[in-house]
Coordinates of C-alpha atoms and ligand atoms in Angstrom, one line a residue:
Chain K
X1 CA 33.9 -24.8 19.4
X2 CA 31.3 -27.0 17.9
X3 CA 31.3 -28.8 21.5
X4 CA 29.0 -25.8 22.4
X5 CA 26.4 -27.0 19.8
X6 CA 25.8 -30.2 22.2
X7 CA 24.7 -28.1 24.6
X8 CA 20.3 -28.1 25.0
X9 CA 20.5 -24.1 25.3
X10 CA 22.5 -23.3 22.6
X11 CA 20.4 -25.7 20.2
X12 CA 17.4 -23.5 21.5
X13 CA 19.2 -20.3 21.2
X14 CA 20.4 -21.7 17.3
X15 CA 16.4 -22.4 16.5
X16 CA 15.2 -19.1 18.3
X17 CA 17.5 -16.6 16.0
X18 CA 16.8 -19.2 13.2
X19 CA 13.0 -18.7 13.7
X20 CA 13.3 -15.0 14.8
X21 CA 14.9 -14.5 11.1
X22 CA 12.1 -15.7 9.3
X23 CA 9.7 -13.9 10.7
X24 CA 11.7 -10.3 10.0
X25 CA 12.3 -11.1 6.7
X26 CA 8.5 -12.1 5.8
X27 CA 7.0 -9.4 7.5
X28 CA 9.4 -6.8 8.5
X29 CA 9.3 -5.7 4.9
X30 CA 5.4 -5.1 5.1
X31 CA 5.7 -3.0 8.2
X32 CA 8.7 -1.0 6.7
X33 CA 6.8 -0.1 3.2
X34 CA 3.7 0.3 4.5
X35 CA 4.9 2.7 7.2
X36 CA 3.7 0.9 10.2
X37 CA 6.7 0.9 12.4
X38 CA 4.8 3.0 15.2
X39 CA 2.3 0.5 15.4
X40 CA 3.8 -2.4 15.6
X41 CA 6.2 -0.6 18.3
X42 CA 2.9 0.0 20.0
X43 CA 1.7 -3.7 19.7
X44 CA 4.7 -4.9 21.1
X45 CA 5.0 -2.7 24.2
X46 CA 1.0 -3.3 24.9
X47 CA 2.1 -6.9 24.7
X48 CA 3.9 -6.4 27.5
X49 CA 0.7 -5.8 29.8
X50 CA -0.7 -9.3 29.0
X51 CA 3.1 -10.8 29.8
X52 CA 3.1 -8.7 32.9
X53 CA -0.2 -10.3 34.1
X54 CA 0.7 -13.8 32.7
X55 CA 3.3 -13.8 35.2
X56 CA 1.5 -12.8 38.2
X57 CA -1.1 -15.6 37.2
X58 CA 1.8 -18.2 36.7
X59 CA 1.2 -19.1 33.6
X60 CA 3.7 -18.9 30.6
X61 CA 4.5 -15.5 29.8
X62 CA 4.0 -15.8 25.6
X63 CA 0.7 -16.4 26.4
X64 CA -0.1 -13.0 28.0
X65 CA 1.9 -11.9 25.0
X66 CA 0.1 -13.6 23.0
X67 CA -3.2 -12.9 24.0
X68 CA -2.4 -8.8 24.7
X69 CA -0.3 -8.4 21.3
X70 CA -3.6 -10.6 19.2
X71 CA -6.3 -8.0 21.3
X72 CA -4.0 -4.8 20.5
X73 CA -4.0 -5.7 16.6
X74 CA -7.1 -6.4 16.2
X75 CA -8.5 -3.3 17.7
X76 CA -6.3 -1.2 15.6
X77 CA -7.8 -3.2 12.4
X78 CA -11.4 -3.0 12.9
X79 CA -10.6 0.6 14.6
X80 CA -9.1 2.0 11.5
X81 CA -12.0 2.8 8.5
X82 CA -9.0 4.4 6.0
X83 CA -5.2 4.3 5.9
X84 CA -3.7 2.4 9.0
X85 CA -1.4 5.4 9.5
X86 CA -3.3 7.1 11.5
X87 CA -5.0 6.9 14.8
X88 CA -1.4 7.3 16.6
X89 CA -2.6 9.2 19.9
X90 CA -4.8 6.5 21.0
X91 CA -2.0 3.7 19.9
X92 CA 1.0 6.6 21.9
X93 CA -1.0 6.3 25.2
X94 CA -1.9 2.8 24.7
X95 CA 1.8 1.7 24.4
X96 CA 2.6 4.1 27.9
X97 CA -0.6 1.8 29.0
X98 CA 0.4 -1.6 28.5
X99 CA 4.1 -1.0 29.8
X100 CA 2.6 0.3 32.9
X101 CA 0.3 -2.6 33.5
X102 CA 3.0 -4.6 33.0
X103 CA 5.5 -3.2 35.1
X104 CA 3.0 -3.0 38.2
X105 CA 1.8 -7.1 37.7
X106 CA 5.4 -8.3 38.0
X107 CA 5.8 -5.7 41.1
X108 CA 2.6 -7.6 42.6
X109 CA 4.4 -10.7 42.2
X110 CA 5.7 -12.1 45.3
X111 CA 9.6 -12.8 45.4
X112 CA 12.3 -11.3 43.1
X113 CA 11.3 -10.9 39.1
X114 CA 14.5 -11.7 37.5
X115 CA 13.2 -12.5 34.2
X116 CA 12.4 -8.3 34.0
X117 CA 15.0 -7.7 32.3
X118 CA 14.6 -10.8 30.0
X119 CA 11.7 -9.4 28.6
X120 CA 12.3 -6.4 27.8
X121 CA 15.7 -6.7 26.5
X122 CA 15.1 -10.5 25.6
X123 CA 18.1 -13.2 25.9
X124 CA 18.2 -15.8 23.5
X125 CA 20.1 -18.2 25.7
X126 CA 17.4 -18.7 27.8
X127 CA 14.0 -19.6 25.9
X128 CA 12.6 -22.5 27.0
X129 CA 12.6 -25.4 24.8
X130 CA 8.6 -25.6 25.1
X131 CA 8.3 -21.9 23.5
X132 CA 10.8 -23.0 20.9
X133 CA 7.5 -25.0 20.1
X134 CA 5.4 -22.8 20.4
X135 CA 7.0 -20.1 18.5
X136 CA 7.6 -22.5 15.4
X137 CA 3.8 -22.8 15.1
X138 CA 3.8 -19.3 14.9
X139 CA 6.4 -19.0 12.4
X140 CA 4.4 -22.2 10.3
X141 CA 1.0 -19.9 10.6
X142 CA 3.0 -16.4 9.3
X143 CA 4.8 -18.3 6.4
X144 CA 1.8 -19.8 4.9
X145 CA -0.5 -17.1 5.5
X146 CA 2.0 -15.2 3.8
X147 CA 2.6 -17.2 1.0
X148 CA -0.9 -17.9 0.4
X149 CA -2.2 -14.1 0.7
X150 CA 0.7 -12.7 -1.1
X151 CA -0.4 -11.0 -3.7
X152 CA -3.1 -9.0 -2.3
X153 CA -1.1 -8.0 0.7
X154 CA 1.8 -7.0 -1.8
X155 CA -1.6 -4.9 -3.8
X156 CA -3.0 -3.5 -0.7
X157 CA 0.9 -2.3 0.3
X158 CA 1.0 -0.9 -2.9
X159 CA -2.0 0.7 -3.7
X160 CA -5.1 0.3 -1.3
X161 CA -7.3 2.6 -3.2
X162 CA -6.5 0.7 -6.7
X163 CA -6.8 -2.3 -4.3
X164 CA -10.8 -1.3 -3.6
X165 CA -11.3 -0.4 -7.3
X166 CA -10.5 -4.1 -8.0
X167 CA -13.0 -5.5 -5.3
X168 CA -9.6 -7.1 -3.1
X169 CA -11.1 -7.6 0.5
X170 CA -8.9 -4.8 1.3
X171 CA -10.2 -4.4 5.2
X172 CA -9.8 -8.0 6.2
X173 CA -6.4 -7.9 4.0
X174 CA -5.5 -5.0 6.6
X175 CA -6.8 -6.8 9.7
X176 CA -5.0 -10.0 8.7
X177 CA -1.7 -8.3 8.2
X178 CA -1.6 -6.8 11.3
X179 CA -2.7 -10.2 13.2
X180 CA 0.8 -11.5 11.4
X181 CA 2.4 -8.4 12.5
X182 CA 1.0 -9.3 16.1
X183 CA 1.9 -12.8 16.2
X184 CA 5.7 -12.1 15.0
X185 CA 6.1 -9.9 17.6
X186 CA 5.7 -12.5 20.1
X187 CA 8.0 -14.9 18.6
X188 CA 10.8 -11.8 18.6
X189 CA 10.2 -10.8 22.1
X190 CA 12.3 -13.8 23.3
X191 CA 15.1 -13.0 21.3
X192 CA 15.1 -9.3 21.5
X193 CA 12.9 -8.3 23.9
X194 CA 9.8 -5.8 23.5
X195 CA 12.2 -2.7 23.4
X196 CA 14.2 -4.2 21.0
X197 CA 11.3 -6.0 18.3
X198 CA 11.3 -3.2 16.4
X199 CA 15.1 -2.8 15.5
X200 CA 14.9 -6.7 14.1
X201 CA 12.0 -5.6 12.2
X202 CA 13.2 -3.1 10.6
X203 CA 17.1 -3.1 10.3
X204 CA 17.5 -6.3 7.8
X205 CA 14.9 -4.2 5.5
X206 CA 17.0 -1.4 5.4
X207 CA 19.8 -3.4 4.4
X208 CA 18.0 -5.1 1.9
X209 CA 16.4 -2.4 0.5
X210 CA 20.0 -1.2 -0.5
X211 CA 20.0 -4.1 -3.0
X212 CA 17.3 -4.7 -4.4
X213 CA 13.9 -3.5 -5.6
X214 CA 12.1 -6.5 -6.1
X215 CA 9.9 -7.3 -2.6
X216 CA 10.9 -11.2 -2.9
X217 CA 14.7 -10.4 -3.1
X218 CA 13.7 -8.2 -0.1
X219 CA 12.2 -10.4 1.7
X220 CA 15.1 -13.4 0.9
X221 CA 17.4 -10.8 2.0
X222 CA 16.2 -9.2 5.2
X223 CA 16.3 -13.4 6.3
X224 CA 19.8 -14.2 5.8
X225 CA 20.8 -10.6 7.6
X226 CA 18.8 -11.4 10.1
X227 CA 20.2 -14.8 11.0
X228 CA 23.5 -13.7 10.0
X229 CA 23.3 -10.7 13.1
X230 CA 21.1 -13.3 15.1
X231 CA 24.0 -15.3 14.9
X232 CA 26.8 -12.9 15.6
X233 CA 25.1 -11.4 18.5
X234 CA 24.3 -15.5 20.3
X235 CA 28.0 -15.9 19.5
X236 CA 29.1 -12.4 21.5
X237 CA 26.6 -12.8 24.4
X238 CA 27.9 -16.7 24.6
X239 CA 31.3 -15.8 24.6
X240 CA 31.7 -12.3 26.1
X241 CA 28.3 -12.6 28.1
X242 CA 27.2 -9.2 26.5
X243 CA 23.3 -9.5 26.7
X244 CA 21.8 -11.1 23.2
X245 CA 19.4 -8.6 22.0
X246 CA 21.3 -5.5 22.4
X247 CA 24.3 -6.9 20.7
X248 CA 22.0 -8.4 18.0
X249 CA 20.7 -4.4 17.3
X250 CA 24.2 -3.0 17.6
X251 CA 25.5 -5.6 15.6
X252 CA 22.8 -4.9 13.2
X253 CA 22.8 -1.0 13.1
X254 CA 26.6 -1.1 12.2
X255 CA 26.0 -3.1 9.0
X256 CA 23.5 -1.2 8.1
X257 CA 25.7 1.9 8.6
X258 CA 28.5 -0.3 6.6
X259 CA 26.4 -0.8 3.8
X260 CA 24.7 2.6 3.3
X261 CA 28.2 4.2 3.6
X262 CA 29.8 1.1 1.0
X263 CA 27.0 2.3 -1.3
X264 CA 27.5 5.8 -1.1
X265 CA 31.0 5.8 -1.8
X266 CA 30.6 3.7 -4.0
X267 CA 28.4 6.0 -6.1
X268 CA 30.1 8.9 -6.0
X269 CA 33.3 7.3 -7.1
X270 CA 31.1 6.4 -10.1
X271 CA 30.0 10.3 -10.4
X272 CA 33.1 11.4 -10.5
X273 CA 34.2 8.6 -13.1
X274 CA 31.5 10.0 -15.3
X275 CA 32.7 13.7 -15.0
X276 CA 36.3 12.9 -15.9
X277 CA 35.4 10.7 -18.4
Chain E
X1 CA -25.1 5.1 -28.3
X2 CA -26.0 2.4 -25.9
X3 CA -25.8 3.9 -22.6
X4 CA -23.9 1.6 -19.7
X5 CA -23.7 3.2 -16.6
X6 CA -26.3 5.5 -15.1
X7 CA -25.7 7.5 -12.2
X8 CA -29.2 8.6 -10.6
X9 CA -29.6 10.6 -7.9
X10 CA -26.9 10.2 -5.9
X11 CA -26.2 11.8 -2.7
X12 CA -22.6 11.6 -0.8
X13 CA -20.4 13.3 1.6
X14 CA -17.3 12.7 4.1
X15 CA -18.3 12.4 7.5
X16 CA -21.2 15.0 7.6
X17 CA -20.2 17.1 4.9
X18 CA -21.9 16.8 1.9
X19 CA -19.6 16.6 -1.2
X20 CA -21.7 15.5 -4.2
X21 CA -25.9 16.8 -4.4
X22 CA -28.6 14.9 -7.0
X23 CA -26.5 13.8 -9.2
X24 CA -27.3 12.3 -12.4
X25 CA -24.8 11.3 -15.2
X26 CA -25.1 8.5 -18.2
X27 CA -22.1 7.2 -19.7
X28 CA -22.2 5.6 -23.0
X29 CA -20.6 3.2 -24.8
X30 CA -17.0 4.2 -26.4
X31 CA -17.9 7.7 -25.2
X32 CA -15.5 10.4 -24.2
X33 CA -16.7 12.2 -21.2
X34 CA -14.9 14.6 -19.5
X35 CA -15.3 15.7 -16.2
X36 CA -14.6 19.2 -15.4
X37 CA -14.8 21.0 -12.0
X38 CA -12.5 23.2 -9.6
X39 CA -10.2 21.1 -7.0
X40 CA -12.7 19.9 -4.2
X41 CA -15.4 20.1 -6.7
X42 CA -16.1 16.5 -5.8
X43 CA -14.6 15.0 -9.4
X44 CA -12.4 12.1 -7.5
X45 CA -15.4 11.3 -4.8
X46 CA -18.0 10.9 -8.4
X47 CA -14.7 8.3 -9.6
X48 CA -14.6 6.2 -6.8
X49 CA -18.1 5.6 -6.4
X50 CA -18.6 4.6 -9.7
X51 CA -15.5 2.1 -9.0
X52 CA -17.3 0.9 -5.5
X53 CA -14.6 2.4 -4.0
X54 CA -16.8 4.3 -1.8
X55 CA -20.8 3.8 -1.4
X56 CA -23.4 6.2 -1.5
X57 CA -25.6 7.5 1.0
X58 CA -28.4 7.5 -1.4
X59 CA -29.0 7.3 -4.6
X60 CA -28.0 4.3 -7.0
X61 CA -25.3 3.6 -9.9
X62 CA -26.5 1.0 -12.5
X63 CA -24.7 -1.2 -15.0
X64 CA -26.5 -1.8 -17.6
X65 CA -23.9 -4.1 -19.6
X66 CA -23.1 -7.9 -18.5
X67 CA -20.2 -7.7 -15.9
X68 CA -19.2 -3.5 -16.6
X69 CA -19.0 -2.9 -13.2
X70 CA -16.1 -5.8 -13.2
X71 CA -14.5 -4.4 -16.7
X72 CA -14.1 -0.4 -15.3
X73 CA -9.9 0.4 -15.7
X74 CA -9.0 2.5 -13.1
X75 CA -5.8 5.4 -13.6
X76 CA -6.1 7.1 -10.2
X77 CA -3.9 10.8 -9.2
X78 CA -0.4 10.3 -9.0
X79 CA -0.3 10.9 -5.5
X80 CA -2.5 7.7 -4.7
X81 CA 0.0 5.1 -4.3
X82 CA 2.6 4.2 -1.8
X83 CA 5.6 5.6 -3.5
X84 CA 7.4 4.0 -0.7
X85 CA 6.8 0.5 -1.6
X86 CA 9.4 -0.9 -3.7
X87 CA 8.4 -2.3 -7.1
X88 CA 9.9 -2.8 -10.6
X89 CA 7.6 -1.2 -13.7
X90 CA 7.0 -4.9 -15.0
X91 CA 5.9 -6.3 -11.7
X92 CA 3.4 -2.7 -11.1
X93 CA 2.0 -3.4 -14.6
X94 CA 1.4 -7.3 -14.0
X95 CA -0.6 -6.7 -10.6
X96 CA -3.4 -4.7 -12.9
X97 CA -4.3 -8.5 -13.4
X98 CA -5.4 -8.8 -9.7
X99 CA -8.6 -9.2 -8.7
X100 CA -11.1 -10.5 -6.1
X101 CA -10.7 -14.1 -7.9
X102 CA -7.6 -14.0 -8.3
X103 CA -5.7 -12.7 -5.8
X104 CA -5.0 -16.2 -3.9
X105 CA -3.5 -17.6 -7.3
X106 CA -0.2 -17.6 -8.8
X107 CA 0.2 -15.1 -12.0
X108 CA -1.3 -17.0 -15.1
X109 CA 1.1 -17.3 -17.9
X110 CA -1.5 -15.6 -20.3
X111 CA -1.3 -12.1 -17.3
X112 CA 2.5 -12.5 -17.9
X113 CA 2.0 -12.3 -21.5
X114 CA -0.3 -9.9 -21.8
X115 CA 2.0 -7.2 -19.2
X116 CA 4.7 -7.8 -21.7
X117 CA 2.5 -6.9 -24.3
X118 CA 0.9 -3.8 -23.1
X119 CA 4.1 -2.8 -22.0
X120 CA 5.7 -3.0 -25.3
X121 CA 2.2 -1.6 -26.8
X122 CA 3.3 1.6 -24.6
X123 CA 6.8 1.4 -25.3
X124 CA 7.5 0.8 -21.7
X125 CA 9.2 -2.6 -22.2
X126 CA 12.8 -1.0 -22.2
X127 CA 12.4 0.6 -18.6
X128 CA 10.4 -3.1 -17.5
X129 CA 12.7 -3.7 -14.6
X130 CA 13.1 0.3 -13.1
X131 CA 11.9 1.0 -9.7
X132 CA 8.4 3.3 -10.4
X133 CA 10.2 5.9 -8.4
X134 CA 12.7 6.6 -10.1
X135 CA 10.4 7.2 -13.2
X136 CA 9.4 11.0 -14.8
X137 CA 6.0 11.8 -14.7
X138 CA 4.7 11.6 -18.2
X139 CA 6.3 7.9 -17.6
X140 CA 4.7 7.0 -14.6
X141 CA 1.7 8.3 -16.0
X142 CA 1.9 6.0 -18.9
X143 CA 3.2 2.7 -16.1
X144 CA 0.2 3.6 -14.0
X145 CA -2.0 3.9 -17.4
X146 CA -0.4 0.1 -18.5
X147 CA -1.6 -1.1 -15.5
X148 CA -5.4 0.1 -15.8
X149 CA -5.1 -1.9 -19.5
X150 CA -3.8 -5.6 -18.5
X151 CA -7.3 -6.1 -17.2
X152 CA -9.0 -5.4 -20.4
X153 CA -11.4 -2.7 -19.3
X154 CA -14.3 -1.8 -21.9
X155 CA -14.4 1.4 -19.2
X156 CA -11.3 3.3 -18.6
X157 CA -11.3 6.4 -15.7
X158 CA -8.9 8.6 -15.6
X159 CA -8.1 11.3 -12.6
X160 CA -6.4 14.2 -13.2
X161 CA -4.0 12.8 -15.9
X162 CA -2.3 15.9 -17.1
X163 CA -1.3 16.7 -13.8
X164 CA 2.7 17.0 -13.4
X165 CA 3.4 15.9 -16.9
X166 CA 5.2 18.3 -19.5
X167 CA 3.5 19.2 -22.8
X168 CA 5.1 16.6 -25.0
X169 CA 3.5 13.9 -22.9
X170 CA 0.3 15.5 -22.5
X171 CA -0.6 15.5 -26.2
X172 CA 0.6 12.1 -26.6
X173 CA -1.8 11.1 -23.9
X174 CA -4.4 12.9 -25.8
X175 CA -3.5 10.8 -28.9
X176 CA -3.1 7.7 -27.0
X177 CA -6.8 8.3 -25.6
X178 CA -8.4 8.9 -28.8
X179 CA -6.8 5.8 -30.3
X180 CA -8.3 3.8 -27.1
X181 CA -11.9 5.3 -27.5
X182 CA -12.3 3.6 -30.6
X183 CA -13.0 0.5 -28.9
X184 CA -13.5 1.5 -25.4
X185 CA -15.4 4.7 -23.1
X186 CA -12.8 7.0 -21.9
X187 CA -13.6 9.1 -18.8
X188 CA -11.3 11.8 -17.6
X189 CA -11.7 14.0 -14.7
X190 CA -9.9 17.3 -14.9
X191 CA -9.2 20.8 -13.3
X192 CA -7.8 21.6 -16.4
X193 CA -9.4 20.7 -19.6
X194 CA -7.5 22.1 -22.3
X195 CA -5.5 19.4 -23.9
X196 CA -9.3 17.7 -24.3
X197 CA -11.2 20.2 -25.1
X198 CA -11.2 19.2 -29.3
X199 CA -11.9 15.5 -28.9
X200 CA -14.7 14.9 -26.1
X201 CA -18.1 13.7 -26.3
X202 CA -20.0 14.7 -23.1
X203 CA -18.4 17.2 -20.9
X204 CA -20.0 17.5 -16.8
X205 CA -19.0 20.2 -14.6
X206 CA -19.1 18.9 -11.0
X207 CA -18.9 21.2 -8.2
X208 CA -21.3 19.5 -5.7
X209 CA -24.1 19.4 -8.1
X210 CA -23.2 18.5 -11.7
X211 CA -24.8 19.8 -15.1
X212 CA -24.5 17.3 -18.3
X213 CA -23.6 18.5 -21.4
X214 CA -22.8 17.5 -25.2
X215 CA -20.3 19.3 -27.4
X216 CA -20.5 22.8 -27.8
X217 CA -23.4 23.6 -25.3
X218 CA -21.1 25.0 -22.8
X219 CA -21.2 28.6 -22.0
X220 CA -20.3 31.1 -19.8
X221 CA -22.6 31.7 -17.5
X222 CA -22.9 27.9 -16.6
X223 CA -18.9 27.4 -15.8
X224 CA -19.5 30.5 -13.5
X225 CA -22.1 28.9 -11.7
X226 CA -19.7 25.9 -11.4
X227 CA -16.5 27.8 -11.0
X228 CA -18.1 30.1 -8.8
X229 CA -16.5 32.9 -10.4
X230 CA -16.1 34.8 -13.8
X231 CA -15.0 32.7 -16.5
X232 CA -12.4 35.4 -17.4
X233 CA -10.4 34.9 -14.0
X234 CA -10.3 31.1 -14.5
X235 CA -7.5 32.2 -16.9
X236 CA -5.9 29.3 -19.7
X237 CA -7.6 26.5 -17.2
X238 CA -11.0 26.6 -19.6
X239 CA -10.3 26.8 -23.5
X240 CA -12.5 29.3 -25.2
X241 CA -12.8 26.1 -27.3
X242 CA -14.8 24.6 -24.9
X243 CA -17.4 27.2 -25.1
X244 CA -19.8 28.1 -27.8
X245 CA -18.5 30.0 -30.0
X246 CA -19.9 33.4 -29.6
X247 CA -17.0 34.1 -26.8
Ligands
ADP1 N1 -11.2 11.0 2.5 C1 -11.8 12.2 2.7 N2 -12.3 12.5 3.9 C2 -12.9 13.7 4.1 N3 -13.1 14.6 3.2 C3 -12.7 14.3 1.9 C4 -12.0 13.1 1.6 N4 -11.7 13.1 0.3 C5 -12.1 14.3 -0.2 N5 -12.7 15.0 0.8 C6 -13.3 16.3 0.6 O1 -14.4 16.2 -0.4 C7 -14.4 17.3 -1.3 C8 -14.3 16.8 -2.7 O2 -13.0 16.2 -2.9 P1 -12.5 15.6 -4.2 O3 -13.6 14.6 -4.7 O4 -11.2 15.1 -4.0 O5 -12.5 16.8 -5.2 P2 -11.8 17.0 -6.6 O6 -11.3 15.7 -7.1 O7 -12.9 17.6 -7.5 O8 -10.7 18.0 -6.4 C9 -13.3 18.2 -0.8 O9 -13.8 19.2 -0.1 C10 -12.4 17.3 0.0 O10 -11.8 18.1 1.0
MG2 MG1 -9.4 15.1 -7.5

């Protein structure tokens, strides 16, 4: 068993779920309270343009990502003059958009695209060790920013009117959230894959928000779930070669189903205590 | 009464519609004004400008105390916040301490004391660790109020505060206000005036344009203009007690 630790892929694999659960717990729970799950699904599939042309180029990939997922974020920031909730026709087509343009740049690409399926689906026993590097400095630049703008991002989620009323630089507070959002997509998409970035960024919220109400026992949460399925699905797809990000969701999804249904038992058993009682 | 915040001229609309006309409006120190109008009457839009929320296309809003602008509570509509967002009542109350200065800075152990304080002033401490949404209104009311008072405002706005909360609370609110505007203004916009009408100072009616008024120089014929409609029809909403007394 721990013979399989020696090997260079797995210790990537280890330091890819280990990084891709960081990132989902820090800013999963934003994108979950603040309701921006549609946009962030939208960032990631317009990432998938700049990957698509990345690879026709020959250049790495995460870069395209990078560079597509950054543009897409921004323009929804400076786009948006009230609540980010809105605005979804442009951000529908522009999703269809940057799958498209993906999708026809690695058809353009001479010789057979075998890493297709990689991206959208994601494998985690194949990243590279060089975007292992890449994708920690991304993790370093969402932690801090995170832990440095806290508070007003935890105001703005809360209360972006109240927010304004107190002078918080409530646009650029917006903008830089969805910059984070942007940049932790790309460090997912190796892991999961663009389909599948959403389901890590929002299932270990779910869970969490079973337990507690207090954001930072959210956020605490949502990462040890998320390494914990990280961790279960590397272990199936190594074993039982199941693919690695649609194990990591199933794996995920059941839990959650686990939990909700513990919970709910749970409570009506104390109901019903109360009535005999 | 020293006055601290003029409102002169002002001009503003949404988009291309024009929501508030010319108006002009002084607010004084430990005044009570209340802000009376029908729903779309423009009484939020008049709020937030005066917090900066929004900026005016013409017109201006002076201070005309040291730092007022900085020192304005705010208690917005209930529907304002994201009532998805999970958050205990102590930790809601403690971020009325953020501000622009502030907000890159751990909590100060003076905010932390002062949140338990208010909290206990508003005999809130007991529910300090419940989720806000799973509060009643007249105590979510009273959280959101806590909040506005962590800051120490010497100007407190409130929108709509009545709205969806029973009796009981209402006139406690009223109480609780009155006690506050001994030291502080108190401004509260309302569609429904009645548990104020005995205790306010200054009462505007706002429906695009605004008319000013102290007690007891209401009558009739203006809230129609306002209103737009016979005072009768605008049923228990407007106390006769607001009126002069010859209806
Ligand atoms: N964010 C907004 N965008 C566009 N129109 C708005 C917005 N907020 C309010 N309005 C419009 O401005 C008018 C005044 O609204 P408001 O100030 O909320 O009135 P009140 O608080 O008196 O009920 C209404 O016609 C309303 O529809
Ligand atoms: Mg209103």
């Amino acid at each position: 068993m721990l013979e399989v630790l020696s090997y260079k892929f797995m210790q990537n694999a280890l330091m890819a779920a280990f990084l891709a659960s960081i990132v989902c717990g820090i800013i999963g729970p934003f994108i979950v309270t603040r309701r921006l799950v549609f946009i962030s699904g939208g960032i990631s599939h317009i990432s998938f343009g700049g990957l698509g042309i990345a690879y026709w180029l020959g250049i790495n990939p995460l870069y395209g990502a990078t560079a597509f997922s950054l543009a897409a974020a921004t323009w929804i920031g400076f786009s948006k003059q009230d609540k980010m909730s809105e605005s979804d026709l442009i951000i529908g087509i522009l999703w269809a958009f940057g799958m498209a343009i993906g999708i026809i740049f690695i058809h353009l690409t001479p010789g057979y695209a075998p890493n297709l399926m990689t991206f959208l689906f994601g494998n985690i026993l194949t990243v590279p060790r060089f975007d292992i590097f890449i994708i920690s400095i991304l993790v370093l630049v969402i932690t801090l920013s995170v832990l440095i703008f806290y508070k007003g991002f935890v105001s703005v989620a809360l209360d972006e009117e109240y927010s304004k009323a107190r002078k918080l630089p409530v646009r650029s507070l917006n903008i830089g959230l969805l910059i984070l959002i942007a940049l932790s997509i790309v460090t997912l998409i190796q892991v999961v894959g663009i389909i599948l970035v959403i389901a890590l960024l929002t299932i270990p919220v779910a869970v969490a928000k079973e337990f507690s109400i207090h954001f930072k026992k959210i956020i605490l949460i949502s990462i040890l779930f998320g390494i914990s399925i990280c961790l279960l699905g590397l272990f199936i797809s190594y074993y039982i070669e199941f693919p690695s990000g649609a194990s990591i969701v199933i794996i995920g999804s059941i839990l959650l189903g686990v939990v909700k249904g513990v919970k709910k038992i749970l409570k009506m058993k104390l109901n019903l205590d109360e009535t005999i009682n | 009464m020293k006055r601290i915040i003029e409102v002169k001229n002002l001009y503003f609309g949404y988009e291309k519609n024009l929501v508030l006309e010319d108006v002009n409006l002084d607010i004084f120190e430990k005044d009570f004004l209340l802000i009376i109008g029908p729903n779309g009457g423009g009484k939020t839009t008049l709020l937030k400008l005066i917090l900066g929320i929004l900026k005016p296309w013409k017109g201006e809003i002076n201070f005309y105390d040291d730092n007022i602008s900085k020192k304005i509570g705010y208690v917005p509509q209930f529907s304002s916040f994201n009532k998805n967002f999970p958050i205990s009542v102590f930790n809601m109350v403690l971020m009325g301490t953020i501000d622009s200065k502030n907000f890159i800075k751990k909590y100060k152990k003076e905010e932390i004391e002062k949140t338990k304080e208010i909290l206990d002033k508003l005999d809130l401490y007991y529910i300090k660790d419940e989720n806000i949404n799973s509060l009643s209104g007249g105590l979510l009311q009273r959280v959101l109020i806590a909040r506005s008072l962590v800051a120490d405002p010497k100007v407190l706005l409130l929108d709509e505060p009545t709205a969806s909360i029973d009796i009981t609370s209402q006139l406690n609110l009223r109480d609780f206000l009155l006690e506050l505007n001994k030291k502080i203004t108190i401004v509260v916009v309302t569609h429904d005036p009645t548990s104020f009408a005995q205790i306010y100072d200054h009462i505007a009616c706002v429906n695009r344009r605004l008319f000013y008024h102290g007690r007891g120089e209401l009558d009739a014929q203006l809230l129609e203009k306002v209103y737009g409609c016979p005072v009768e029809l605008l049923g228990h909403g407007i106390p006769h007690t607001l009126l002069k007394e010859h209806i």
